PDB file of C-alpha atoms in Angstrom:
ATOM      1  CA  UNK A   1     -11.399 -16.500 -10.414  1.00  0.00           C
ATOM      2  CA  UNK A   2     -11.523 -19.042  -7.684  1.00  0.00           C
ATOM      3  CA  UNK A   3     -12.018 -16.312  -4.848  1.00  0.00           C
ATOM      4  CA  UNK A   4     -15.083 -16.040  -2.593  1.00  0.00           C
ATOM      5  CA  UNK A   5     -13.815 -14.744   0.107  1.00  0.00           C
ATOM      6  CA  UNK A   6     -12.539 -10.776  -0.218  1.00  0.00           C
ATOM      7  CA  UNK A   7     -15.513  -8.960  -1.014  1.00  0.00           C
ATOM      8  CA  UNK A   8     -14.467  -6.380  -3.631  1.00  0.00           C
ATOM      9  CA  UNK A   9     -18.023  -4.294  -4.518  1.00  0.00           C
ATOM     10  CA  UNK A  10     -18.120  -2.736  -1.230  1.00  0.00           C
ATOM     11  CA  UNK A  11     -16.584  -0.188   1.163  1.00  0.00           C
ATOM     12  CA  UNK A  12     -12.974  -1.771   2.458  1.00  0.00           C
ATOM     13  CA  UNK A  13     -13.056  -0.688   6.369  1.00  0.00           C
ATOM     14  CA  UNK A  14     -10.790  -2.325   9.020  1.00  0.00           C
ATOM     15  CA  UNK A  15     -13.123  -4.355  10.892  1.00  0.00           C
ATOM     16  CA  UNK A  16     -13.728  -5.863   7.421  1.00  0.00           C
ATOM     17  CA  UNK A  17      -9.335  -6.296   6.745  1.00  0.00           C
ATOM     18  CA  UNK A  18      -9.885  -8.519   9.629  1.00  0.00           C
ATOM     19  CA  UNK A  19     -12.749 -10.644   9.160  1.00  0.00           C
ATOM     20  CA  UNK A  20     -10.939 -11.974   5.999  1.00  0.00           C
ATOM     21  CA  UNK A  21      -7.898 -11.896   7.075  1.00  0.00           C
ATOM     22  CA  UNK A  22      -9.291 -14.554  10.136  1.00  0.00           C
ATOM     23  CA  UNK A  23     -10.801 -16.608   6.607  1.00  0.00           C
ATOM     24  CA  UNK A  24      -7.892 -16.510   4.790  1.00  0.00           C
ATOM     25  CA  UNK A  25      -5.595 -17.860   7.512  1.00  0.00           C
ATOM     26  CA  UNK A  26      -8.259 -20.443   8.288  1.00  0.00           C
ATOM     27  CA  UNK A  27      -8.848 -21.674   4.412  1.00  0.00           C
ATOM     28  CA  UNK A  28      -4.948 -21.214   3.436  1.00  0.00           C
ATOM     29  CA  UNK A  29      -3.104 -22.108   7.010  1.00  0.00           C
ATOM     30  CA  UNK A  30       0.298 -22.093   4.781  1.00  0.00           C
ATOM     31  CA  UNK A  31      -0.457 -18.035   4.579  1.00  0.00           C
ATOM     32  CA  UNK A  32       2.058 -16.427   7.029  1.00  0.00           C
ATOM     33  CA  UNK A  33       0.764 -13.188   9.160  1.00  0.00           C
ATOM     34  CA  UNK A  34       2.017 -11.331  11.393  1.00  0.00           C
ATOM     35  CA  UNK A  35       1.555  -7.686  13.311  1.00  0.00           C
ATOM     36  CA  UNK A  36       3.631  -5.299  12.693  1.00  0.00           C
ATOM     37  CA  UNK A  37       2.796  -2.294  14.779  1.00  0.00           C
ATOM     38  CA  UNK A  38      -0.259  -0.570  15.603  1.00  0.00           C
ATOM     39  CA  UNK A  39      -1.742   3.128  14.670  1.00  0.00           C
ATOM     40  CA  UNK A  40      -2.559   5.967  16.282  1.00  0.00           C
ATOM     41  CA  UNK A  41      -5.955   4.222  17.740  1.00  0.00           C
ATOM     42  CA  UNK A  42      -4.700   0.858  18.505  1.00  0.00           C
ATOM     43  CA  UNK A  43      -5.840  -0.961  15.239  1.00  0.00           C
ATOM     44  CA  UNK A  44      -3.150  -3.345  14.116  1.00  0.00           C
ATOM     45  CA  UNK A  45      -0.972  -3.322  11.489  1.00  0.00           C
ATOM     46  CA  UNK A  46      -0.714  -6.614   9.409  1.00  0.00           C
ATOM     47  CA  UNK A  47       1.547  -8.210   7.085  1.00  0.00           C
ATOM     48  CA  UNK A  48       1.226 -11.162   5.188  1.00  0.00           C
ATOM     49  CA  UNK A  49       3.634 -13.585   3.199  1.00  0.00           C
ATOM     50  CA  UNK A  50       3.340 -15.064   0.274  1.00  0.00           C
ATOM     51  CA  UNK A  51       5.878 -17.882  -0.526  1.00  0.00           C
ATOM     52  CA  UNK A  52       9.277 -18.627   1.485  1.00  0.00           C
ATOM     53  CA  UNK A  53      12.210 -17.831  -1.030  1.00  0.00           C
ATOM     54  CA  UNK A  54      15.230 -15.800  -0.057  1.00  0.00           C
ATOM     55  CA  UNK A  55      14.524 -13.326  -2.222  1.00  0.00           C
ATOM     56  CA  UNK A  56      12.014 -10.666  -0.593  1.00  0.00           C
ATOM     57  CA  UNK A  57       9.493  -7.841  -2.099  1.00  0.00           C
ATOM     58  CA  UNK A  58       7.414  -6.037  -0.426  1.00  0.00           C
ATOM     59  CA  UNK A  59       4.069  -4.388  -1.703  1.00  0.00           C
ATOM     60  CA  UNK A  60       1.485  -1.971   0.606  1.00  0.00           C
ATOM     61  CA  UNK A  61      -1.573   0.045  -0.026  1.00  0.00           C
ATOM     62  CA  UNK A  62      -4.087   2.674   1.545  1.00  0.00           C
ATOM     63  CA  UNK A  63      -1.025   4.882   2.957  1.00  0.00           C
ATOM     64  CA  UNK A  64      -3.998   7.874   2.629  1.00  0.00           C
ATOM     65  CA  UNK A  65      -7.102   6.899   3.998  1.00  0.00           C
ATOM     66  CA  UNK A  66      -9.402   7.367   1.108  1.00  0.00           C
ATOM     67  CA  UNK A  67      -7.370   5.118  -1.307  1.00  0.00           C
ATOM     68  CA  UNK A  68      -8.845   2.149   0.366  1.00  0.00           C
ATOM     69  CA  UNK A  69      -9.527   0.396  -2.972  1.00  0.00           C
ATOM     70  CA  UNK A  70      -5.741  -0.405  -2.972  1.00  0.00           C
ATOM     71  CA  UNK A  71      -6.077  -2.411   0.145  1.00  0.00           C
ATOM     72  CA  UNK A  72      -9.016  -4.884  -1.985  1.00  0.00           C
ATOM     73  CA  UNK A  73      -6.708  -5.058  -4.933  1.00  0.00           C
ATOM     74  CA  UNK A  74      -3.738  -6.600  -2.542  1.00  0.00           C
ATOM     75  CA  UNK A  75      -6.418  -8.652  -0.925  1.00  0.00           C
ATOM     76  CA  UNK A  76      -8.007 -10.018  -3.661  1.00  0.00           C
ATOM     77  CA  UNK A  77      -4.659 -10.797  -4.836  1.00  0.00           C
ATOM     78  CA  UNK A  78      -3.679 -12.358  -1.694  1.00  0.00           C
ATOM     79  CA  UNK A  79      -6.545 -14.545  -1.971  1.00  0.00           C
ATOM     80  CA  UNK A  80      -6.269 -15.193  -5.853  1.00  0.00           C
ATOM     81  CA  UNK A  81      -2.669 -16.346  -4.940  1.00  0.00           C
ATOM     82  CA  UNK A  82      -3.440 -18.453  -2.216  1.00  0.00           C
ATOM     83  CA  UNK A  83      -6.685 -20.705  -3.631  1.00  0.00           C
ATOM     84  CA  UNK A  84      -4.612 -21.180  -7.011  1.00  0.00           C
ATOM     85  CA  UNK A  85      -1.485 -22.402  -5.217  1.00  0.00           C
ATOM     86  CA  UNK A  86      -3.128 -24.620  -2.827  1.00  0.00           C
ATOM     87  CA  UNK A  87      -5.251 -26.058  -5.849  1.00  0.00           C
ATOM     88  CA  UNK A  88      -1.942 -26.634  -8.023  1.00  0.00           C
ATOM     89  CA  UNK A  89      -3.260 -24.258 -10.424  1.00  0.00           C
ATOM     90  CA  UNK A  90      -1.710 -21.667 -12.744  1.00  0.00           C
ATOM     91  CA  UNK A  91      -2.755 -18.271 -12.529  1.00  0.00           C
ATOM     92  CA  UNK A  92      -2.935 -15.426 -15.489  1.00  0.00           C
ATOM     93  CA  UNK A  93      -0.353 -18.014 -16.946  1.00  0.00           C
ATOM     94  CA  UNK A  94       1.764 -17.658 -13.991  1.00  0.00           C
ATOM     95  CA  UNK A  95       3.300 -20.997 -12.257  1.00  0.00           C
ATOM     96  CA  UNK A  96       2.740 -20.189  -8.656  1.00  0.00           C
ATOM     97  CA  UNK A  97       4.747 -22.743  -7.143  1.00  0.00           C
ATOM     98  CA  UNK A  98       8.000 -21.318  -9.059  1.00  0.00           C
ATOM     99  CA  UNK A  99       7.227 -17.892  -7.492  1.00  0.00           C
ATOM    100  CA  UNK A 100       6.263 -19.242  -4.146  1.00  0.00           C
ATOM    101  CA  UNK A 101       9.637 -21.213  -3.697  1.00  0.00           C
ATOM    102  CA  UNK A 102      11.585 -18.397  -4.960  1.00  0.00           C
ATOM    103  CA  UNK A 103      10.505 -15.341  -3.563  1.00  0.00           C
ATOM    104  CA  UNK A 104       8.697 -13.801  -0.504  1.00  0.00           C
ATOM    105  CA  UNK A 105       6.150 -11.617  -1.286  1.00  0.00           C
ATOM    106  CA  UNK A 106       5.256  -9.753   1.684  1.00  0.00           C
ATOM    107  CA  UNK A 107       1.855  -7.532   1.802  1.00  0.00           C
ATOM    108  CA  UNK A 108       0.564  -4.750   4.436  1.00  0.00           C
ATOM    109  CA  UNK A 109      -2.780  -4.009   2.643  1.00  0.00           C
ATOM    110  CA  UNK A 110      -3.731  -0.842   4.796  1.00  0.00           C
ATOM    111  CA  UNK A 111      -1.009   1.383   5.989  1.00  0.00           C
ATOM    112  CA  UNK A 112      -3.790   3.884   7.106  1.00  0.00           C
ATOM    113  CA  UNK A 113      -6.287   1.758   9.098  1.00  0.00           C
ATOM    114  CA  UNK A 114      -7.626   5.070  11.391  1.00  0.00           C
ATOM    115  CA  UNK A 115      -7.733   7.184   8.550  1.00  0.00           C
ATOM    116  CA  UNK A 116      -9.477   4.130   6.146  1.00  0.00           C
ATOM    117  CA  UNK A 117     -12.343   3.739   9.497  1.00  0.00           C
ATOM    118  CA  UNK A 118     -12.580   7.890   9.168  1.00  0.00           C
ATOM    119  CA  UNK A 119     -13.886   8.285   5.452  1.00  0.00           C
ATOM    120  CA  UNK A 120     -15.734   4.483   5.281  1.00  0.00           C
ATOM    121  CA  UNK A 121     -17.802   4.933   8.697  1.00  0.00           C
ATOM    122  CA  UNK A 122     -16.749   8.234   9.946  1.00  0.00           C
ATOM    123  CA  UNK A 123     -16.040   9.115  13.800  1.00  0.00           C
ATOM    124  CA  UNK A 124     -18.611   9.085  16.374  1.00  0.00           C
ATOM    125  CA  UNK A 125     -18.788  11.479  19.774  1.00  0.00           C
ATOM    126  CA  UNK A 126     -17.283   8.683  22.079  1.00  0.00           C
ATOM    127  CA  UNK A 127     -14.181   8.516  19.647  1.00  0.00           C
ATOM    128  CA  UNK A 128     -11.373  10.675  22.092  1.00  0.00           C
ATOM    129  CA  UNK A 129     -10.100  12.464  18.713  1.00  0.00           C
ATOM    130  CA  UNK A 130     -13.648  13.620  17.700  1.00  0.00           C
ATOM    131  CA  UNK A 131     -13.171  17.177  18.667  1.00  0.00           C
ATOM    132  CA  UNK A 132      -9.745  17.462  17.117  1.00  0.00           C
ATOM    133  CA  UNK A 133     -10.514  15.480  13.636  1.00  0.00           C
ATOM    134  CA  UNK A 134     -13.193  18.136  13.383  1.00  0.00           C
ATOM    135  CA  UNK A 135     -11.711  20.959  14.250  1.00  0.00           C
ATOM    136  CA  UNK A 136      -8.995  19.892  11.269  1.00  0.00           C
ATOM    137  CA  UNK A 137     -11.588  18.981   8.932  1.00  0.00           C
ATOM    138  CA  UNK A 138     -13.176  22.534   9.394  1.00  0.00           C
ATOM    139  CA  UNK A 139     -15.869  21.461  11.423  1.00  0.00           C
ATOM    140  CA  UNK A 140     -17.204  18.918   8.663  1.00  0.00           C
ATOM    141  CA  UNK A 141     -18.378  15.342   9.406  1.00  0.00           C
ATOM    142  CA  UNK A 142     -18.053  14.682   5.696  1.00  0.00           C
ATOM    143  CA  UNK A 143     -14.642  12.928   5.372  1.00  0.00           C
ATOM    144  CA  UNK A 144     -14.242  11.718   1.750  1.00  0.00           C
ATOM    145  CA  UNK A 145     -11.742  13.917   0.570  1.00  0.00           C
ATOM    146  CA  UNK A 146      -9.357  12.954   3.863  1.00  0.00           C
ATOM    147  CA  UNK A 147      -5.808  11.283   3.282  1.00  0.00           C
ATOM    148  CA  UNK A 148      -3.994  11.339   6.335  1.00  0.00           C
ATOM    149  CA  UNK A 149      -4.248   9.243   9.661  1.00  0.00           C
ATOM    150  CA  UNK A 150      -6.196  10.376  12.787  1.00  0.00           C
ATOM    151  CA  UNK A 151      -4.152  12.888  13.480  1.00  0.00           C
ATOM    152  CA  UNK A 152      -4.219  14.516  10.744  1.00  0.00           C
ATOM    153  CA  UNK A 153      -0.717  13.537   9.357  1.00  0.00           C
ATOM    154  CA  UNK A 154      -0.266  12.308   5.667  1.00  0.00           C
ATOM    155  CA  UNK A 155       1.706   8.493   6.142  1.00  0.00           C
ATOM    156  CA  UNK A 156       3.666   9.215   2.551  1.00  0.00           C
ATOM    157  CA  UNK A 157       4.983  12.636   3.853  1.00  0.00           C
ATOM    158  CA  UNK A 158       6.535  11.168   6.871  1.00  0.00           C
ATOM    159  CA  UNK A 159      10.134   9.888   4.972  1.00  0.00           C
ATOM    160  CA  UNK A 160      13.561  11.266   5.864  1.00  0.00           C
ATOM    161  CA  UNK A 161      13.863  11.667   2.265  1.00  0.00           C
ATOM    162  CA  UNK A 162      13.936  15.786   1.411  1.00  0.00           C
ATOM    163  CA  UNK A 163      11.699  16.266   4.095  1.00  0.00           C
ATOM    164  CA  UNK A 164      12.680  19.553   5.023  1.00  0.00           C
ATOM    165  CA  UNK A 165      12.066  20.571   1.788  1.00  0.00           C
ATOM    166  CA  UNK A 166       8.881  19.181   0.898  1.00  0.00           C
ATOM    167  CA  UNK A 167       7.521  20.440   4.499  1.00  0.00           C
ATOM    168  CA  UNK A 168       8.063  24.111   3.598  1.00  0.00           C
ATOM    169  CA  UNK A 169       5.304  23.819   0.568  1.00  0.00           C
ATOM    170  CA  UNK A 170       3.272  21.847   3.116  1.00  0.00           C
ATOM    171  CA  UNK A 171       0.748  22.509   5.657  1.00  0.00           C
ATOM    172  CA  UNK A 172       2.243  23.701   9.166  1.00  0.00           C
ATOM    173  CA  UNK A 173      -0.471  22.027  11.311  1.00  0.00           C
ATOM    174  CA  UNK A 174      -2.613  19.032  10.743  1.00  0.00           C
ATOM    175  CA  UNK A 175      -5.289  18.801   8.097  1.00  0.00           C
ATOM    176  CA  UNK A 176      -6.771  16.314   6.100  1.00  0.00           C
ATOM    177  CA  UNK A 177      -4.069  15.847   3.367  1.00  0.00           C
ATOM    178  CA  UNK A 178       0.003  16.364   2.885  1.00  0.00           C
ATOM    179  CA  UNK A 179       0.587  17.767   6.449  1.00  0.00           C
ATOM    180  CA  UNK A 180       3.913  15.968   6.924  1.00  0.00           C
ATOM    181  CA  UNK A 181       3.810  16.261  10.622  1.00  0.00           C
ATOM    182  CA  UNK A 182       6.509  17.787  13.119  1.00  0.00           C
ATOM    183  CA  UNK A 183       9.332  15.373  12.085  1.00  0.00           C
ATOM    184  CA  UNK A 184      10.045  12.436   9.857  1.00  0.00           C
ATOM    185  CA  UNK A 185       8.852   8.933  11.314  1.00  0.00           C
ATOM    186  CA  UNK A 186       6.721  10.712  13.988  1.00  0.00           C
ATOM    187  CA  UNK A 187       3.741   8.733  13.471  1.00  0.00           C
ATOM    188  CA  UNK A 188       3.554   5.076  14.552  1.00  0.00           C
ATOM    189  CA  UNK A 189       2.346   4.164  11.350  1.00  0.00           C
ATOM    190  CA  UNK A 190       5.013   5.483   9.414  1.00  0.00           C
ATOM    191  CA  UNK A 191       7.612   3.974  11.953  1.00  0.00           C
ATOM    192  CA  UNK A 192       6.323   0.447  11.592  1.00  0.00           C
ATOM    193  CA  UNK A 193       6.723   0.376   8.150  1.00  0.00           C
ATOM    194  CA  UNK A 194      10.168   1.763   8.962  1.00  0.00           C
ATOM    195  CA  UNK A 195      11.203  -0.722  11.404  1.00  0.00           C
ATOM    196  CA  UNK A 196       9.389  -3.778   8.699  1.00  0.00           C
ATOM    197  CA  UNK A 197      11.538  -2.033   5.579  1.00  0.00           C
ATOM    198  CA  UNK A 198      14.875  -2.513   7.684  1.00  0.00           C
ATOM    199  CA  UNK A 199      13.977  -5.991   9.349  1.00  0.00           C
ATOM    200  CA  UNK A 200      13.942  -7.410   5.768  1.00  0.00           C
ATOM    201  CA  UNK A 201      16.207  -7.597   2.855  1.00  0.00           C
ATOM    202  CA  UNK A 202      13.545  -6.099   0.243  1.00  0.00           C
ATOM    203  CA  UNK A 203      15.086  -6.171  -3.172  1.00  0.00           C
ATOM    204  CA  UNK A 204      11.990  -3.421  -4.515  1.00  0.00           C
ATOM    205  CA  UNK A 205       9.204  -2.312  -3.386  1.00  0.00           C
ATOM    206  CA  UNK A 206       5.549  -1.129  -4.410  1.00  0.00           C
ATOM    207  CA  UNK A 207       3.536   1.594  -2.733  1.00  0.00           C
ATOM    208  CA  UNK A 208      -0.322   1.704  -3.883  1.00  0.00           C
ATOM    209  CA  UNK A 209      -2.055   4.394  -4.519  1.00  0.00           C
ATOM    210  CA  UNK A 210      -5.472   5.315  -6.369  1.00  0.00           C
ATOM    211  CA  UNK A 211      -4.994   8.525  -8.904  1.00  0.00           C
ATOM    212  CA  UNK A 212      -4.268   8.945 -12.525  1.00  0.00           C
ATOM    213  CA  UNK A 213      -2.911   5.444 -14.351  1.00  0.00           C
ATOM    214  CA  UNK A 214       0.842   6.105 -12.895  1.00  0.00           C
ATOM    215  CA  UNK A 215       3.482   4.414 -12.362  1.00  0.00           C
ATOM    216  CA  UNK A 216       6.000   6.651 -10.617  1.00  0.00           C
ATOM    217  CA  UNK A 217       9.829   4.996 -10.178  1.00  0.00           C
ATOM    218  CA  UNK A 218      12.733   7.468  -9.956  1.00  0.00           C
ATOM    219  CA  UNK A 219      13.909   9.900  -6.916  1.00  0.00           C
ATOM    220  CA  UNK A 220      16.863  12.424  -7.348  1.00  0.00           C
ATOM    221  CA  UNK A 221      18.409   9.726 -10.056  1.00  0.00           C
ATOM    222  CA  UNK A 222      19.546   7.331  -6.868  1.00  0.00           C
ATOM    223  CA  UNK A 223      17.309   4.455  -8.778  1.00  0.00           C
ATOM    224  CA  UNK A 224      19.340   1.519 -10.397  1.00  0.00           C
ATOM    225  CA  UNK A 225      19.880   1.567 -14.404  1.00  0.00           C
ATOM    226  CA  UNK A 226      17.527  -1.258 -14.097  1.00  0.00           C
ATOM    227  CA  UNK A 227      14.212   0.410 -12.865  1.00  0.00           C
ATOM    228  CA  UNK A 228      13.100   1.540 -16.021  1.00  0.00           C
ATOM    229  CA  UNK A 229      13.127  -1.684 -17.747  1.00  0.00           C
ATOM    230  CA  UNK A 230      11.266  -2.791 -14.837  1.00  0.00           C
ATOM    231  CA  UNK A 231       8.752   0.147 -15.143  1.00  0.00           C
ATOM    232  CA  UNK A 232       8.575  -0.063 -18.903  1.00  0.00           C
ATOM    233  CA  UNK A 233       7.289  -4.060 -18.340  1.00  0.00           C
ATOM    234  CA  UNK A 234       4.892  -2.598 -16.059  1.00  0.00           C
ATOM    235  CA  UNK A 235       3.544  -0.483 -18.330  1.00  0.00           C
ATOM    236  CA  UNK A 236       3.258  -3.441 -20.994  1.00  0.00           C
ATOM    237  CA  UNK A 237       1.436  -5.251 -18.259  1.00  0.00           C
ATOM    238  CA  UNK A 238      -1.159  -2.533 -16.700  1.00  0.00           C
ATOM    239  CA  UNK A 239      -1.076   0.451 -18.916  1.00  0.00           C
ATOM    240  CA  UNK A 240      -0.382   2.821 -16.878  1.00  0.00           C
ATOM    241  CA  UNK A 241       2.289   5.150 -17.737  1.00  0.00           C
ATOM    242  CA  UNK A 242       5.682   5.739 -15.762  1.00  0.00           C
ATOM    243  CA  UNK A 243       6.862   8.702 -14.830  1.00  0.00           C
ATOM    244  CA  UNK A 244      10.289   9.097 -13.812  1.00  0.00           C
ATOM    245  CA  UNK A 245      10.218  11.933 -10.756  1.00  0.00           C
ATOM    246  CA  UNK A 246       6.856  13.216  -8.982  1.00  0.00           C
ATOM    247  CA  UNK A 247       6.550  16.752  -7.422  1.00  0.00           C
ATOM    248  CA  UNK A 248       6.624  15.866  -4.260  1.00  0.00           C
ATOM    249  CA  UNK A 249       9.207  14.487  -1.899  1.00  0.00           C
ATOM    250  CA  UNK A 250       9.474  12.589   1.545  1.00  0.00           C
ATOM    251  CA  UNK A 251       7.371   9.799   0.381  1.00  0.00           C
ATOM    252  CA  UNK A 252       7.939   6.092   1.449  1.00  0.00           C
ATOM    253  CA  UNK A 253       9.208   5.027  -2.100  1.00  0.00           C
ATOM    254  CA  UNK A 254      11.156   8.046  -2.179  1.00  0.00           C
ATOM    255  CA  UNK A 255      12.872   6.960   0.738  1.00  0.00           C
ATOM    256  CA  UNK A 256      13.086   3.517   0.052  1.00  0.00           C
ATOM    257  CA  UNK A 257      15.237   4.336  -3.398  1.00  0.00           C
ATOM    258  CA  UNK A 258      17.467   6.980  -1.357  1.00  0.00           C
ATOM    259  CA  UNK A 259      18.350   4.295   1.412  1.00  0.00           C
ATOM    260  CA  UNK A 260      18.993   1.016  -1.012  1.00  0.00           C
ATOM    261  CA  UNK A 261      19.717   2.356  -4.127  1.00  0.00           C
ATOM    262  CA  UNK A 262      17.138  -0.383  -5.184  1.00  0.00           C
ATOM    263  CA  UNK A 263      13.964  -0.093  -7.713  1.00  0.00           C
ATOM    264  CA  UNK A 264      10.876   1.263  -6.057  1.00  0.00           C
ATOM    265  CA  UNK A 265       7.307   1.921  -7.540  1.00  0.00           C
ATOM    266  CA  UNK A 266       4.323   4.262  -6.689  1.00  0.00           C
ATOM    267  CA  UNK A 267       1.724   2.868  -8.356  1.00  0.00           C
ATOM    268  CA  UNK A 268      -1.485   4.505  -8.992  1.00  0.00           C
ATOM    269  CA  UNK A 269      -4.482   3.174  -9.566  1.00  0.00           C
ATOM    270  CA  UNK A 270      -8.035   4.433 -11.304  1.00  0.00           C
ATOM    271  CA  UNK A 271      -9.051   7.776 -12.549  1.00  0.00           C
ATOM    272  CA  UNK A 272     -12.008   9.995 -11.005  1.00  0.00           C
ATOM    273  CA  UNK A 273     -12.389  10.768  -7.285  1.00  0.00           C
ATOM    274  CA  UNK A 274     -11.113   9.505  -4.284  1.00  0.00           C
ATOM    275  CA  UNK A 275     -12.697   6.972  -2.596  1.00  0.00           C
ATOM    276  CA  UNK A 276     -12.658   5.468  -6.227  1.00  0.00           C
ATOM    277  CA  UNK A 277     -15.959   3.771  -6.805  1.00  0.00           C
ATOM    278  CA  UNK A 278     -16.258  -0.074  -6.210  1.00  0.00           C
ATOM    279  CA  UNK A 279     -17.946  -0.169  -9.429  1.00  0.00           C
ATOM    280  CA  UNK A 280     -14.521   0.291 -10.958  1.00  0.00           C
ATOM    281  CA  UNK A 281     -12.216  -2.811  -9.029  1.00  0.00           C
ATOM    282  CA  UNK A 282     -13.011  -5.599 -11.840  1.00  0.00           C
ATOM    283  CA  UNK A 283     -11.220  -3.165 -14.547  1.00  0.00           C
ATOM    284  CA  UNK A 284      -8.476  -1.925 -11.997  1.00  0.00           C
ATOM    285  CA  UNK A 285      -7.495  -5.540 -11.354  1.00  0.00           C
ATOM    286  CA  UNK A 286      -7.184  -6.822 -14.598  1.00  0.00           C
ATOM    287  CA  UNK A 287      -4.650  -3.946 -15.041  1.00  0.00           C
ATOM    288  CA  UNK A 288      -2.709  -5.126 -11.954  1.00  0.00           C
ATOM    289  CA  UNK A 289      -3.128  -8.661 -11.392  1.00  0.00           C
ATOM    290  CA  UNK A 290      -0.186  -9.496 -14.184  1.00  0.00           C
ATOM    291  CA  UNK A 291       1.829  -6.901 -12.578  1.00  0.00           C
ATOM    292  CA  UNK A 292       1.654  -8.005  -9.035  1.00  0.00           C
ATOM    293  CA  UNK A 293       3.020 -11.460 -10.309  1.00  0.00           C
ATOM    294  CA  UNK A 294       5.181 -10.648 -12.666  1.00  0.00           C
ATOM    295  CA  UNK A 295       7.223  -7.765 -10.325  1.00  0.00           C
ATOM    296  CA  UNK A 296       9.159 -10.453  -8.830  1.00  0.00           C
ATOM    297  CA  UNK A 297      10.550 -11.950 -11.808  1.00  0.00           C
ATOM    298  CA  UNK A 298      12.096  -8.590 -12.930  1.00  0.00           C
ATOM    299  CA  UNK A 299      14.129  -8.522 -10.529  1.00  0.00           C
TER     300      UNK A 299
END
């Protein structure tokens, strides 16, 4: 790989999205970002393009805060994309220019910025939510097993999608994982993803996650016929295996299929615990790379 500029054998915070976000724009200036919102805290929510075709994807990672190795696979990718295309170059056997012209990949690499800043650097006494990210991580200033944002409200519970339902099996008040929160789209997070999903004309989508080697692509049979030949090439290209419905409701992809009626993709990355270790990225990438550039061509 050309890349040198995502750093993928360390921690993935915010202030570090930034920093090579600012080198990315500056080495690739044909790279298209934009803000889309902000969290809970005031960090920003970015999304950037790849290529200017009519037809639009859109792929985002580290909805739960200690999944933050999603947002270096979509960065390294972003990069990868970006130095091969501006050198002319194929990549993984891929002609970028044909993708670029046709499609418009569009990225948010980290849904979850507040809750990614919680479990990389943890939350200091000046932070105004100190006292209540304590009191609903038990008192605990060890935060490696949180998912949600700052207020303790899981991002991927958030959907008007069965969320009645799947808030009755869920925790009633905040805590560090699946507390859906006191209404769909409460969070700001969640509703700038919402307000980016219906600005655009998205013809699938793909929601990263780290857990298990999945690929999950079906909600209440409202997918197309054509999702599983999508998900079966996915499997061909990363090895992970599909699975048609997860246990859980109200999630973004969930949503996304309900609304559309279009393919959408949970994909899940790694085995182990979460925060998977950096040690793993090199072996997690190979598995995705293919798929992240072959997605659009399925459709």
């Amino acid at each position: 790989m050309i890349s040198c500029i995502v750093q993928s054998h360390c921690a993935y915070g915010y202030n570090v999205l930034e920093q090579n976000l600012s080198a990315l724009s500056q080495a690739y200036p044909f790279l298209y970002m934009e803000r889309i919102g902000c969290t809970v805290e005031g960090r920003n929510l970015y999304a950037i393009r790849l290529g200017k075709g009519k037809k639009e994807i859109f792929y985002s990672g580290a909805w739960h805060a200690n999944e933050w190795l999603t947002t270096t696979v979509l960065m390294k990718f972003i990069e990868d994309f970006a130095a091969y295309y501006a050198r002319g170059m194929s990549l993984q056997g891929y002609h970028l220019p044909s993708i670029y012209e046709a499609f418009s990949i569009w990225i948010v690499p980290m849904v979850n910025p507040d809750g990614v800043e919680l479990v990389v650097n943890g939350v200091n006494k000046q932070n105004p939510f100190f006292q209540e990210v304590l009191a609903i991580n038990g008192g605990s200033c060890e935060f490696q097993l949180w998912t949600a944002n700052i207020r303790g409200v899981d991002l991927n519970h958030q959907w008007p999608a069965l969320w009645e339902e799947e808030a009755k099996t869920s925790p009633q008040q905040p805590a560090p994982r699946h507390y859906g929160g006191i209404a769909p789209l409460c969070e700001p997070e969640a509703r700038a993803i919402h307000r980016f999903t219906l600005t655009h004309d998205f013809l699938a989508v793909l929601a990263y996650h780290s857990q298990g080697e999945e690929i999950f692509w079906g909600y209440q049979n409202m997918e197309p016929p054509g999702s599983e030949a999508i998900v079966r090439r996915m499997q061909e290209l990363s090895t992970y295996t599909p699975i048609h419905t997860a246990d859980s409701t109200a999630g973004y992809k969930d949503w996304f299929i309900q609304e559309y009626r279009r393919p959408g993709f949970t994909i899940e990355i790694g085995r182990g615990s979460n925060p998977l270790p950096v040690e793993h990225f090199d072996n997690i990438y190979q598995k995705n790379i293919q798929l992240l550039l072959e997605t659009p061509l399925l459709l």
